[in-house]
XYZ file of C-alpha atoms in Angstrom:
556
model
C 0.000 0.000 0.000
C 1.451 3.389 -1.006
C 1.682 6.334 1.401
C -1.041 8.194 -0.537
C -3.384 5.189 -0.333
C -2.673 4.824 3.378
C -3.451 8.516 3.909
C -6.744 8.245 2.030
C -7.807 5.214 4.090
C -6.761 6.660 7.449
C -9.469 6.630 10.175
C -9.645 10.428 10.219
C -10.290 10.675 6.466
C -12.841 7.870 6.619
C -14.700 9.701 9.409
C -14.631 12.991 7.466
C -15.877 11.257 4.315
C -18.654 9.577 6.287
C -19.757 12.896 7.777
C -19.762 14.536 4.338
C -21.836 11.706 2.844
C -24.240 11.822 5.780
C -24.565 15.584 5.404
C -25.183 15.285 1.679
C -27.868 12.669 2.287
C -29.430 14.888 4.959
C -29.535 17.835 2.572
C -31.054 15.684 -0.152
C -33.663 14.385 2.282
C -34.501 17.946 3.317
C -34.976 18.850 -0.364
C -37.551 16.064 -0.680
C -39.370 17.319 2.390
C -39.107 21.032 1.588
C -36.996 22.410 -1.244
C -37.179 25.840 0.389
C -35.606 24.382 3.553
C -32.824 22.742 1.512
C -32.172 25.971 -0.371
C -31.896 27.940 2.889
C -29.409 25.440 4.370
C -27.269 25.465 1.206
C -27.114 29.262 1.057
C -26.482 29.674 4.811
C -23.512 27.282 4.511
C -21.925 29.376 1.739
C -22.676 32.649 3.557
C -21.024 31.445 6.799
C -17.921 30.334 4.878
C -17.809 33.661 2.979
C -17.944 35.690 6.214
C -15.292 33.446 7.835
C -12.956 33.984 4.873
C -13.423 37.749 5.145
C -12.761 37.775 8.908
C -9.569 35.729 8.602
C -8.107 37.678 5.665
C -9.069 41.081 7.126
C -7.539 40.451 10.547
C -4.364 38.969 9.018
C -3.971 41.674 6.338
C -0.888 43.225 7.973
C 1.019 39.957 7.642
C -0.122 38.870 4.164
C 2.717 39.293 1.678
C 0.384 38.047 -1.064
C -2.734 40.263 -1.304
C -4.596 37.723 -3.471
C -6.072 36.235 -0.291
C -7.124 39.675 1.052
C -8.839 40.549 -2.257
C -10.723 37.231 -2.244
C -11.712 37.773 1.409
C -13.167 41.260 0.844
C -15.007 40.163 -2.302
C -16.541 37.203 -0.427
C -18.119 39.619 2.079
C -20.024 41.372 -0.728
C -20.875 38.078 -2.455
C -22.270 36.885 0.880
C -24.437 40.027 1.183
C -25.942 39.449 -2.268
C -26.467 35.745 -1.447
C -28.374 36.773 1.702
C -30.770 38.841 -0.443
C -31.002 35.937 -2.908
C -31.956 33.567 -0.059
C -34.565 35.920 1.409
C -36.142 36.580 -2.004
C -36.482 32.910 -3.007
C -39.977 31.800 -3.947
C -41.847 30.775 -0.837
C -39.952 33.009 1.624
C -42.633 35.745 1.202
C -40.328 38.542 2.337
C -40.086 40.626 -0.851
C -43.767 40.882 -1.756
C -44.775 41.665 -5.327
C -41.811 39.873 -6.918
C -41.745 36.555 -8.742
C -38.866 34.086 -9.280
C -37.082 36.579 -11.529
C -35.785 38.505 -8.473
C -33.773 35.670 -6.824
C -32.489 34.638 -10.268
C -31.263 38.198 -10.941
C -29.559 38.331 -7.550
C -27.999 34.909 -8.167
C -26.503 35.896 -11.519
C -25.273 39.201 -10.043
C -23.496 37.367 -7.192
C -21.852 34.906 -9.572
C -20.636 37.706 -11.867
C -19.236 39.430 -8.786
C -17.486 36.276 -7.572
C -15.963 35.271 -10.918
C -14.722 38.792 -11.745
C -13.228 39.103 -8.252
C -11.364 35.793 -8.659
C -9.944 37.119 -11.931
C -9.072 40.579 -10.587
C -7.379 39.065 -7.511
C -4.660 37.643 -9.797
C -3.416 41.221 -10.325
C -2.656 41.574 -6.611
C -0.461 38.505 -6.206
C 2.598 40.724 -6.746
C 0.979 44.105 -6.035
C -0.056 45.890 -2.861
C -3.806 46.217 -2.342
C -5.361 49.293 -0.704
C -8.327 47.754 1.145
C -10.041 51.104 1.749
C -10.267 51.874 -1.970
C -11.577 48.380 -2.704
C -14.244 48.676 0.028
C -15.376 52.066 -1.307
C -15.486 50.825 -4.913
C -17.369 47.635 -4.041
C -19.868 49.499 -1.854
C -20.571 51.979 -4.666
C -20.954 49.181 -7.247
C -23.238 47.209 -4.893
C -25.474 50.263 -4.414
C -25.792 50.738 -8.198
C -26.449 47.010 -8.690
C -29.240 46.861 -6.100
C -30.769 50.087 -7.436
C -30.833 48.619 -10.964
C -32.781 45.614 -9.626
C -35.097 47.074 -6.966
C -35.583 50.737 -8.009
C -34.853 51.377 -11.684
C -35.838 47.865 -12.919
C -33.170 47.991 -15.642
C -31.369 44.760 -14.748
C -32.023 42.228 -17.546
C -34.838 39.739 -16.953
C -33.334 36.375 -15.963
C -36.392 34.180 -15.422
C -39.942 34.135 -16.810
C -42.718 32.222 -15.085
C -43.930 29.313 -17.218
C -41.040 29.758 -19.674
C -37.961 29.336 -17.529
C -34.526 30.855 -17.930
C -34.068 33.748 -20.342
C -31.282 33.805 -22.956
C -29.534 36.487 -20.874
C -29.358 34.198 -17.846
C -28.188 31.141 -19.795
C -25.564 33.086 -21.746
C -24.414 34.773 -18.549
C -23.659 31.381 -16.996
C -21.380 30.574 -19.952
C -19.692 33.992 -19.717
C -19.155 33.463 -15.985
C -17.541 30.090 -16.714
C -15.184 31.744 -19.207
C -14.215 34.284 -16.531
C -13.645 31.456 -14.023
C -11.485 29.658 -16.603
C -9.357 32.795 -17.100
C -8.912 33.123 -13.328
C -7.855 29.453 -13.171
C -5.232 29.993 -15.889
C -3.976 33.082 -14.055
C -3.706 31.097 -10.829
C -1.660 28.394 -12.569
C 0.530 31.097 -14.114
C 1.416 32.374 -10.621
C 1.406 28.959 -8.906
C 4.896 29.432 -7.443
C 3.428 32.124 -5.153
C 1.174 29.581 -3.376
C 1.798 26.503 -1.284
C 0.846 23.266 -3.054
C -2.011 22.590 -0.599
C -3.638 26.020 -1.028
C -3.192 25.875 -4.820
C -4.844 22.447 -5.041
C -7.920 23.535 -3.051
C -8.249 26.797 -5.022
C -8.202 24.859 -8.315
C -10.934 22.545 -7.001
C -12.942 25.607 -5.898
C -12.871 27.195 -9.354
C -13.541 23.949 -11.274
C -16.497 23.043 -9.016
C -17.886 26.589 -9.367
C -17.788 26.184 -13.162
C -19.688 22.885 -12.959
C -22.244 24.555 -10.682
C -22.828 27.322 -13.225
C -23.352 24.746 -15.995
C -25.997 22.985 -13.893
C -27.928 26.261 -13.558
C -28.355 26.568 -17.338
C -30.829 23.663 -17.660
C -33.696 24.130 -15.211
C -37.112 25.513 -16.075
C -38.656 25.584 -12.609
C -36.723 26.883 -9.606
C -37.341 23.550 -7.833
C -36.000 21.393 -10.717
C -33.297 18.713 -10.296
C -30.614 20.703 -12.146
C -31.216 23.542 -9.695
C -30.738 21.045 -6.858
C -27.496 19.734 -8.408
C -26.223 23.269 -8.906
C -26.682 24.055 -5.215
C -24.898 20.838 -4.184
C -21.970 21.833 -6.410
C -21.982 25.319 -4.885
C -21.765 23.759 -1.400
C -18.792 21.677 -2.593
C -17.096 24.769 -4.071
C -17.401 26.682 -0.799
C -16.175 23.654 1.157
C -13.046 23.595 -1.017
C -12.635 27.364 -0.529
C -12.948 26.762 3.241
C -10.212 24.118 3.044
C -7.965 26.471 1.031
C -8.218 29.592 3.188
C -10.055 29.135 6.497
C -8.789 25.707 7.618
C -5.294 26.107 6.148
C -5.074 29.626 7.506
C -6.043 28.534 11.050
C -4.454 25.134 11.444
C -1.376 25.866 9.341
C -0.974 29.636 9.367
C 2.568 29.488 7.996
C 1.207 28.154 4.693
C -0.564 31.503 4.059
C 1.173 34.100 6.224
C 4.843 33.170 6.535
C 5.626 31.336 3.291
C 7.621 34.174 1.683
C 9.600 34.853 4.870
C 10.515 31.190 5.210
C 11.653 31.097 1.572
C 13.785 34.218 2.135
C 15.416 32.633 5.160
C 16.163 29.452 3.201
C 17.751 31.514 0.428
C 19.837 33.403 2.982
C 20.954 30.142 4.591
C 21.942 28.774 1.178
C 24.053 31.879 0.511
C 25.711 31.510 3.901
C 26.578 27.859 3.175
C 28.043 28.842 -0.181
C 30.197 31.500 1.450
C 31.300 28.961 4.059
C 32.352 26.615 1.262
C 34.302 29.409 -0.431
C 35.943 30.294 2.877
C 36.983 26.658 3.451
C 38.498 26.522 -0.020
C 40.402 29.741 0.622
C 41.786 28.272 3.847
C 43.272 25.341 1.914
C 44.588 27.632 -0.798
C 46.450 29.783 1.734
C 48.886 26.931 2.414
C 50.128 27.183 -1.169
C 49.929 30.964 -1.429
C 52.418 31.369 1.425
C 55.190 30.370 -1.043
C 54.337 33.248 -3.416
C 55.217 36.499 -1.600
C 53.770 38.801 -4.253
C 50.326 37.126 -4.186
C 49.957 36.810 -0.403
C 48.460 40.243 0.216
C 45.981 40.036 -2.662
C 44.724 36.589 -1.637
C 44.491 37.587 2.018
C 42.286 40.497 1.027
C 40.012 38.099 -0.854
C 39.776 35.873 2.204
C 39.120 38.775 4.546
C 36.386 40.081 2.253
C 34.810 36.633 2.121
C 34.951 36.340 5.910
C 33.419 39.800 6.278
C 30.597 38.809 3.934
C 30.139 35.564 5.871
C 29.850 37.500 9.134
C 27.393 39.885 7.481
C 25.245 37.049 6.147
C 25.363 35.274 9.514
C 24.180 38.473 11.205
C 21.402 38.843 8.639
C 20.381 35.216 9.194
C 20.248 35.766 12.955
C 18.214 38.934 12.400
C 15.876 37.034 10.075
C 15.361 34.315 12.707
C 14.564 36.916 15.360
C 12.203 38.679 12.972
C 10.402 35.398 12.246
C 10.020 34.724 15.971
C 8.662 38.223 16.626
C 6.457 37.880 13.555
C 5.063 34.559 14.772
C 4.359 36.089 18.192
C 2.521 39.148 16.822
C 0.678 37.204 14.112
C -0.445 34.476 16.513
C -1.636 37.128 18.973
C -3.654 38.983 16.323
C -5.132 35.759 14.884
C -6.925 35.115 18.172
C -9.413 37.907 17.422
C -10.883 36.329 14.230
C -10.958 32.990 16.044
C -13.023 34.498 18.853
C -15.395 35.973 16.267
C -15.763 32.664 14.412
C -16.519 30.869 17.697
C -18.969 33.606 18.741
C -20.750 33.650 15.365
C -20.891 29.849 15.362
C -22.427 29.789 18.857
C -24.895 32.516 17.830
C -25.906 30.633 14.674
C -26.235 27.393 16.614
C -28.364 29.058 19.276
C -30.742 30.718 16.828
C -30.987 27.952 14.213
C -30.893 24.795 16.320
C -34.655 24.126 15.893
C -34.365 24.134 12.093
C -31.249 22.003 11.769
C -31.000 18.249 11.506
C -28.361 16.202 13.334
C -25.839 16.340 10.477
C -26.089 20.102 10.233
C -25.750 20.475 13.987
C -22.659 18.319 13.649
C -21.245 20.715 11.060
C -21.688 23.649 13.429
C -20.215 21.695 16.341
C -17.194 20.681 14.218
C -16.616 24.289 13.126
C -16.790 25.576 16.719
C -14.629 22.676 17.986
C -11.986 23.236 15.282
C -11.824 26.949 16.058
C -11.531 26.271 19.811
C -8.788 23.709 19.224
C -6.924 26.171 17.019
C -7.271 28.853 19.707
C -5.436 26.461 22.058
C -2.763 25.809 19.399
C -2.230 29.542 18.874
C -1.855 29.950 22.646
C 0.811 27.230 22.577
C 2.537 28.972 19.651
C 2.561 32.204 21.675
C 4.104 30.294 24.576
C 6.843 28.990 22.262
C 7.511 32.499 20.901
C 7.732 34.026 24.384
C 10.790 31.891 25.193
C 12.955 34.201 23.066
C 10.831 37.357 22.950
C 9.940 37.698 26.660
C 13.012 36.261 28.376
C 14.002 37.641 31.801
C 17.537 38.571 32.988
C 19.548 35.727 34.506
C 19.769 35.504 38.317
C 20.609 33.003 41.043
C 18.053 30.165 41.012
C 17.744 27.471 43.695
C 16.727 24.383 41.713
C 15.580 22.519 44.834
C 13.189 25.351 45.678
C 11.897 25.557 42.081
C 11.238 21.795 41.860
C 9.531 21.863 45.270
C 7.123 24.567 44.043
C 6.404 22.616 40.839
C 5.666 19.411 42.782
C 3.338 21.410 45.034
C 1.481 22.784 41.998
C 1.098 19.246 40.590
C 0.011 17.714 43.902
C -3.583 17.081 42.752
C -2.446 15.287 39.568
C 0.068 13.218 41.565
C -2.634 12.109 44.014
C -5.123 11.327 41.230
C -2.556 9.106 39.494
C -1.455 7.522 42.789
C 2.125 8.490 41.932
C 5.148 9.950 43.689
C 8.007 12.355 42.941
C 11.477 11.779 44.456
C 13.827 14.775 44.411
C 17.558 14.714 45.282
C 19.441 17.748 46.567
C 19.896 20.146 43.639
C 22.420 23.013 43.249
C 21.958 26.754 42.695
C 22.524 28.002 39.132
C 22.425 31.320 37.280
C 19.429 31.312 34.916
C 16.023 32.749 33.994
C 13.948 31.720 37.018
C 10.580 31.813 35.228
C 11.781 29.688 32.312
C 13.549 27.146 34.539
C 10.283 26.722 36.448
C 8.407 26.231 33.150
C 11.045 23.678 32.051
C 10.617 21.545 35.180
C 6.809 21.915 35.110
C 6.654 20.568 31.525
C 9.046 17.647 32.129
C 7.475 16.499 35.419
C 3.958 17.049 34.016
C 4.789 14.870 30.984
C 6.184 12.142 33.245
C 2.879 12.076 35.143
C 0.754 12.205 31.969
C 2.460 9.427 29.974
C 2.341 6.675 32.605
C 1.432 3.071 31.909
C -2.153 1.960 32.634
C -2.590 0.552 36.166
C 1.051 1.444 37.026
C 1.403 4.406 39.431
C 3.890 6.930 38.026
C 7.211 7.375 39.851
C 9.325 10.397 38.905
C 12.939 10.760 40.096
C 14.834 14.042 39.743
C 18.616 14.023 40.157
C 21.302 16.623 39.628
C 25.078 16.795 39.858
C 27.809 19.274 38.976
C 30.271 18.071 36.328
C 33.858 18.392 37.592
C 35.870 16.383 35.035
C 36.607 17.132 31.404
C 37.231 20.482 29.764
C 33.901 20.569 27.915
C 31.682 19.533 30.848
C 33.458 21.294 33.729
C 31.336 24.003 35.356
C 28.057 22.527 34.115
C 25.145 20.849 35.861
C 23.553 17.623 34.646
C 19.874 17.209 35.537
C 17.971 13.963 35.018
C 14.180 13.550 35.101
C 13.431 9.800 35.112
C 10.019 8.116 34.990
C 8.572 4.601 34.733
C 6.059 5.519 32.016
C 5.277 4.246 28.538
C 8.605 5.350 27.034
C 9.237 5.707 23.297
C 11.372 4.314 20.492
C 14.725 6.133 20.157
C 14.190 6.560 16.415
C 11.668 9.287 17.326
C 14.103 11.184 19.588
C 14.443 14.212 17.285
C 10.733 14.257 16.434
C 9.512 14.630 20.025
C 11.297 17.990 20.380
C 9.664 19.477 17.269
C 6.620 21.783 17.683
C 3.185 20.095 17.392
C 4.727 16.618 16.905
C 2.981 13.800 18.785
C 3.677 10.063 19.001
C 0.176 9.319 20.324
C -3.299 10.473 19.284
C -5.344 13.015 21.237
C -7.767 10.272 22.213
C -4.970 8.496 24.145
C -3.211 11.456 25.756
C -4.364 15.060 25.688
C -2.076 17.941 24.687
C -0.857 19.802 21.603
C 2.729 18.541 21.297
C 4.316 21.901 22.130
C 5.655 21.169 25.645
C 8.981 19.500 24.759
C 9.601 22.056 21.982
C 9.297 24.815 24.612
C 11.683 22.879 26.880
C 14.275 22.615 24.116
C 13.960 26.358 23.354
C 14.496 27.198 27.029
C 17.574 24.963 27.317
C 19.056 26.367 24.088
C 18.515 29.922 25.340
C 20.618 28.959 28.372
C 23.325 27.521 26.045
C 22.599 24.021 27.293
C 21.597 20.679 25.804
C 18.434 18.572 26.143
C 18.221 14.906 25.146
C 16.574 11.690 26.319
C 17.140 7.947 26.687
C 14.145 5.609 26.473
C 12.635 2.376 25.229
C 8.957 1.396 24.814
C 7.384 0.244 28.078
C 10.507 0.932 30.178
C 10.187 4.619 30.998
C 12.343 7.559 29.933
C 15.229 9.665 31.240
C 15.340 13.286 30.081
C 18.859 14.718 30.477
C 19.469 18.474 30.734
C 22.959 19.993 30.712
C 23.136 23.662 31.783
C 25.948 26.136 32.566
C 26.270 26.365 36.332
C 27.219 30.049 36.420
C 25.081 31.381 33.554
C 27.716 32.103 30.881
C 25.061 33.624 28.602
C 24.957 37.421 28.780
C 21.566 38.976 28.133
C 21.402 42.027 25.809
């Protein structure tokens, strides 16, 4: 079985596919009971996704180096407004009295023109800077003219005639809209290097499904016909793909949308540094031969000095880039919490007001959206915690490790009693360090030892420490060991466990986000120390920390 096949048949994907099929069946069943009910559900789904896309892109606009996403987000807000009017004007809603089925058809075709033209225009802002205020003003003015042409002046072309069906204008418009979508797809492929492969794939599916939806809307005669039903199902699919491209990717994997260009710049800078290092190494070897040629010594030494100066400059720029990325991640993660709170609040509001009209599948959709946003809020909090290690560090001072560990054990007393475990602490020395971070380090390591214990085996945690006296490299350092009798792990995963958001066990087995050990490693590295572990499955683990005893790091 290939890796792709294994991924497709994973339990998570099977569950998602089952939920989607159940939801589709529920929508189809609702259409048989009341087509008006089905139509309302389909449009509300697309409207919620459109508003979510706007909220995410608007709140992250300061960090978007590619304004294509911001343009799409703003346009989706206006498309959602028109779709709301389309939903309220649908035959049977009895809100806009005196109008027949021509009104919702006109609003539908207007929204699709707006969406397709916006997808095409957004291509222009992949490499250009967008001024959101101008776009808002322009779109508001155009929307006012559009609604006036439909509701006041009655000059918008007739799109549907009772007893006849779709007018030539409406049918031809669907084909024109598909041509516009096709042009936007070609433009997206032309600029594909500016997008991550995941986002690009979902955007392509969004556009292709939207085109199929428009084709379906060219065949119906009555607004309750099967082709109309199929068109709405395809529209739901298109907005689901758009959700996967922007909302889910932007929340669960924010670096795919926000930090991609910065990461590429850092990789390019690192490549240049490696090249300069290679040149410098070659120059070092060449100097052995150049010493025999007195006339060439000075010239070659100048070349080497220039190369070393450039290497130092690039190293400084790389360090600055790393610090900028850390600050950027901190600020971006902080600001992304606001749209998350809004998505959770809007989801709760929608669930509270619409719960009587939703079936179990649709309630499940709302619950999944709220749950995903809440889980991402926790992940962003963990990302902030990781960023604070380097951005909010405190000056080094004398720290009594025995006192720190005693406080941590006191804080974890309830968990220790619940697990029936114990913590044994040897006498520990005093070091020079960041007191807050050392406390966080011990809290994470002891907390993990209590969490990952074997079933029916009370956890026992032993904490030892000694000052290294022998050896030039180890002299003046302290070696701390945190040993447990828990589930352990295979040593082939040693590097993986210290990476952010990496887990060896599912959330159903052990709770957590996988950020704790990454924070520990960051803290130890900030103190110019080392963190490693020795373990085997079912035999417990020993986490080994080596730290300078006298705090050789000097804070700036």
